[in-house]
Short mmCIF file of C-alpha atoms in Angstrom, two decimals:
data_model
loop_
_atom_site.label_atom_id
_atom_site.label_comp_id
_atom_site.label_asym_id
_atom_site.label_seq_id
_atom_site.Cartn_x
_atom_site.Cartn_y
_atom_site.Cartn_z
CA GLU A 14 85.91 111.23 137.87
CA VAL A 15 89.32 111.69 136.31
CA GLN A 16 88.93 111.12 132.58
CA LEU A 17 89.73 112.13 129.04
CA VAL A 18 86.78 112.04 126.68
CA GLN A 19 87.42 112.14 122.95
CA SER A 20 85.21 113.19 120.08
CA GLY A 21 83.46 110.60 117.97
CA ALA A 22 84.49 108.61 114.94
CA GLU A 23 85.06 110.45 111.68
CA VAL A 24 84.80 109.40 108.04
CA LYS A 25 86.53 111.75 105.63
CA LYS A 26 87.88 111.92 102.08
CA SER A 27 91.50 112.49 101.10
CA GLY A 28 92.36 116.17 101.06
CA GLU A 29 89.77 117.16 103.64
CA SER A 30 90.63 118.82 106.92
CA LEU A 31 89.81 117.48 110.38
CA LYS A 32 90.12 118.47 114.02
CA ILE A 33 89.46 115.94 116.76
CA SER A 34 89.22 116.75 120.44
CA CYS A 35 90.02 115.40 123.89
CA GLN A 36 88.37 116.94 126.96
CA GLY A 37 89.88 116.40 130.36
CA SER A 38 88.04 116.48 133.67
CA GLY A 39 88.62 115.64 137.31
CA TYR A 40 92.21 116.87 137.42
CA SER A 41 94.25 120.00 136.77
CA PHE A 42 94.11 119.83 132.96
CA ASN A 43 96.16 122.99 132.39
CA ASN A 44 99.25 121.73 134.18
CA GLN A 45 99.87 118.34 132.65
CA TRP A 46 101.04 117.49 129.16
CA VAL A 47 98.49 115.83 126.88
CA ALA A 48 99.85 113.58 124.17
CA TRP A 49 98.36 112.15 121.01
CA VAL A 50 99.13 108.55 120.08
CA ARG A 51 98.35 106.87 116.78
CA GLN A 52 97.44 103.22 116.33
CA MET A 53 97.12 102.13 112.73
CA PRO A 54 94.98 99.04 112.03
CA GLY A 55 96.61 95.98 113.58
CA LYS A 56 99.75 97.93 114.52
CA GLY A 57 101.52 99.28 117.58
CA LEU A 58 101.37 102.62 119.33
CA GLU A 59 103.13 105.70 117.99
CA TRP A 60 103.61 108.92 119.93
CA MET A 61 102.76 111.83 117.64
CA GLY A 62 103.30 114.80 119.88
CA THR A 63 102.17 116.58 122.99
CA VAL A 64 100.90 119.91 124.27
CA TYR A 65 101.19 121.71 127.61
CA PRO A 66 97.82 123.46 127.89
CA ALA A 67 98.90 126.21 130.29
CA ASN A 68 101.23 127.84 127.73
CA SER A 69 100.30 125.91 124.56
CA GLU A 70 103.88 124.64 124.14
CA SER A 71 103.86 121.69 121.78
CA ARG A 72 106.39 119.07 120.75
CA TYR A 73 106.19 116.69 117.81
CA SER A 74 107.72 113.43 116.74
CA LEU A 75 109.70 113.96 113.52
CA PRO A 76 107.41 111.87 111.26
CA PHE A 77 104.42 113.96 112.33
CA GLN A 78 106.10 117.37 112.36
CA GLY A 79 104.34 119.54 109.78
CA GLN A 80 101.70 116.88 109.15
CA VAL A 81 99.46 117.66 112.13
CA THR A 82 98.87 120.45 114.61
CA ILE A 83 98.38 119.85 118.31
CA SER A 84 96.79 122.58 120.39
CA ALA A 85 94.75 123.15 123.53
CA ASP A 86 92.03 125.43 124.85
CA THR A 87 92.30 125.85 128.61
CA SER A 88 88.89 127.53 128.87
CA ILE A 89 87.20 124.21 128.05
CA SER A 90 90.00 121.84 129.18
CA THR A 91 90.32 120.43 125.69
CA ALA A 92 93.24 119.34 123.55
CA TYR A 93 93.06 119.03 119.77
CA LEU A 94 94.69 117.14 116.95
CA GLU A 95 94.26 118.70 113.54
CA TRP A 96 95.00 117.85 109.92
CA SER A 97 94.78 120.34 107.07
CA SER A 98 94.79 117.72 104.31
CA LEU A 99 94.08 114.10 105.20
CA LYS A 100 95.57 111.13 103.39
CA ALA A 101 94.29 107.56 103.23
CA SER A 102 97.34 106.59 105.31
CA ASP A 103 95.97 108.69 108.20
CA THR A 104 93.33 106.01 108.77
CA ALA A 105 93.87 104.93 112.36
CA VAL A 106 92.62 105.14 115.92
CA TYR A 107 93.95 108.22 117.67
CA TYR A 108 94.25 108.33 121.45
CA CYS A 109 94.93 111.24 123.71
CA ALA A 110 96.78 110.45 126.90
CA ARG A 111 97.95 112.33 129.96
CA GLU A 112 101.71 112.42 130.34
CA THR A 113 102.77 111.97 133.94
CA ARG A 114 106.51 112.05 134.46
CA TYR A 115 107.71 109.34 132.10
CA PHE A 116 104.55 107.47 131.22
CA PHE A 117 100.93 107.84 130.16
CA ASP A 118 98.61 107.16 133.05
CA LEU A 119 95.23 108.26 131.69
CA TRP A 120 93.90 107.57 128.21
CA GLY A 121 90.93 108.71 126.19
CA GLN A 122 88.65 106.10 124.66
CA GLY A 123 90.09 106.65 121.18
CA THR A 124 88.80 108.28 117.99
CA LEU A 125 88.63 106.22 114.81
CA VAL A 126 89.49 108.28 111.75
CA THR A 127 88.74 106.66 108.40
CA VAL A 128 90.00 108.39 105.28
CA SER A 129 88.89 107.19 101.86
CA SER A 130 90.71 107.95 98.68
CA ALA B 17 115.00 107.96 118.83
CA ILE B 18 115.37 104.92 121.06
CA GLN B 19 113.87 101.85 119.40
CA LEU B 20 112.20 99.16 121.48
CA THR B 21 112.01 95.59 120.21
CA GLN B 22 109.62 93.24 121.93
CA SER B 23 109.72 89.48 121.78
CA PRO B 24 107.88 87.42 121.08
CA SER B 25 105.39 89.29 118.92
CA SER B 26 102.73 86.80 119.98
CA LEU B 27 102.45 83.78 122.21
CA SER B 28 99.92 81.15 123.11
CA ALA B 29 99.77 79.95 126.69
CA SER B 30 97.49 78.15 129.10
CA VAL B 31 95.84 79.33 132.30
CA GLY B 32 98.35 78.99 135.11
CA ASP B 33 101.43 79.30 132.88
CA ARG B 34 104.30 81.63 133.67
CA VAL B 35 104.79 84.07 130.80
CA THR B 36 107.69 86.45 130.19
CA ILE B 37 107.81 89.18 127.55
CA THR B 38 111.06 90.95 126.78
CA CYS B 39 111.72 94.48 125.60
CA ARG B 40 115.14 95.38 124.25
CA ALA B 41 116.21 98.99 123.70
CA SER B 42 118.53 100.25 120.96
CA GLN B 43 120.49 102.13 123.61
CA GLY B 44 120.66 101.97 127.36
CA PHE B 45 118.70 104.24 129.64
CA GLY B 46 117.59 104.55 133.23
CA SER B 47 114.27 103.62 134.73
CA ALA B 48 111.79 105.40 132.46
CA LEU B 49 110.26 102.18 131.20
CA ALA B 50 106.56 101.39 131.36
CA TRP B 51 104.28 98.56 130.30
CA TYR B 52 100.71 98.78 129.03
CA GLN B 53 97.93 96.26 128.62
CA GLN B 54 95.49 96.70 125.75
CA LYS B 55 92.40 94.65 125.04
CA PRO B 56 90.67 94.67 121.64
CA GLY B 57 88.78 97.87 120.93
CA LYS B 58 89.98 99.49 124.15
CA PRO B 59 92.68 102.06 124.94
CA PRO B 60 95.93 100.95 126.55
CA LYS B 61 96.03 100.83 130.34
CA LEU B 62 99.15 101.62 132.29
CA LEU B 63 100.28 98.42 133.97
CA ILE B 64 103.80 99.09 135.27
CA TYR B 65 105.98 102.20 135.39
CA ASP B 66 109.53 102.95 136.47
CA VAL B 67 110.45 99.42 135.30
CA SER B 68 108.83 97.60 138.24
CA THR B 69 106.17 99.73 140.00
CA LEU B 70 102.68 98.28 139.59
CA GLU B 71 99.70 100.55 139.08
CA LYS B 72 97.12 100.26 141.88
CA TRP B 73 94.73 98.06 139.88
CA VAL B 74 97.34 95.53 138.84
CA PRO B 75 97.37 92.11 140.52
CA SER B 76 100.60 90.92 142.09
CA ARG B 77 101.03 88.15 139.50
CA PHE B 78 102.45 90.86 137.22
CA SER B 79 106.03 91.99 137.68
CA GLY B 80 108.58 94.01 135.76
CA ARG B 81 112.33 94.09 135.89
CA GLY B 82 115.40 95.05 133.93
CA SER B 83 118.01 97.73 133.38
CA GLY B 84 120.17 99.19 130.66
CA THR B 85 118.83 97.82 127.40
CA ASP B 86 116.96 94.71 128.57
CA PHE B 87 113.63 94.74 130.31
CA SER B 88 110.93 92.16 130.92
CA LEU B 89 107.33 91.73 132.00
CA THR B 90 106.36 88.50 133.74
CA ILE B 91 102.93 87.12 134.53
CA SER B 92 103.51 84.45 137.14
CA SER B 93 100.25 82.56 136.69
CA LEU B 94 98.27 83.48 133.61
CA GLN B 95 94.57 84.13 134.08
CA PRO B 96 91.82 84.26 131.40
CA GLU B 97 91.47 88.04 131.84
CA ASP B 98 95.15 88.48 130.93
CA PHE B 99 94.39 87.85 127.26
CA ALA B 100 95.60 91.13 125.77
CA THR B 101 98.41 92.85 123.95
CA TYR B 102 101.27 94.16 126.07
CA SER B 103 103.49 97.04 124.99
CA CYS B 104 106.61 98.52 126.53
CA GLN B 105 107.36 102.24 126.35
CA GLN B 106 110.41 104.35 127.12
CA PHE B 107 110.53 108.01 127.99
CA ASN B 108 114.19 108.50 128.70
CA SER B 109 114.21 111.24 126.11
CA TYR B 110 111.96 112.73 123.45
CA PRO B 111 110.37 111.23 121.56
CA PRO B 112 108.87 108.57 123.80
CA THR B 113 108.64 105.31 121.90
CA PHE B 114 106.70 102.09 122.19
CA GLY B 115 107.59 98.52 121.44
CA GLY B 116 105.66 96.71 118.72
CA GLY B 117 103.51 94.82 121.20
CA THR B 118 103.15 91.20 122.28
CA LYS B 119 99.79 89.51 121.84
CA VAL B 120 99.09 86.96 124.56
CA GLU B 121 96.54 84.37 123.57
CA ILE B 122 95.13 81.97 126.07
#
């Protein structure tokens, strides 16, 4: 089955670090971009950035540049989204999604990150 | 970045109604426009890409059209399972951006 499976919900405190994951299966994970998309409570979708697993090239949206790190490990077909110091405003659901041409055709189930101050 | 403005932000309709959601871009672009359906607590699902191409799972009552800066999604005869939030998305250039979403309530 073609799918992206994300790690489970996280509850953290401000200032803590966090790395969430997204494992792909059923397709050639290495050769398709994997994006991360944020959805804050009751809000719309925001593209944060993307990674090309085969060469680890990453691109970021300006608001997220320097705030998060997106990476991938081809040996386990997994992409990551990482924070070094969380803020309460990082509370959101984070989705990974496969980028195919000009759209996102496969989504993970989402990871809820709750950050308390 | 290209900004996408959807209207309305929410609507209430009845089963069988024809519903149209619009998506206006801050600058014109080609055909890299997609629509997603999202139900509560679930990830978005790709509904339409390249402005008007339906994904395999999508019933024919859905259609997309538009060009330049103005795009639309139409549901010709609303069904109970169409209760969801619909979002447009452009990928003409980095960064890809999404509209704010339209919540369709039955």
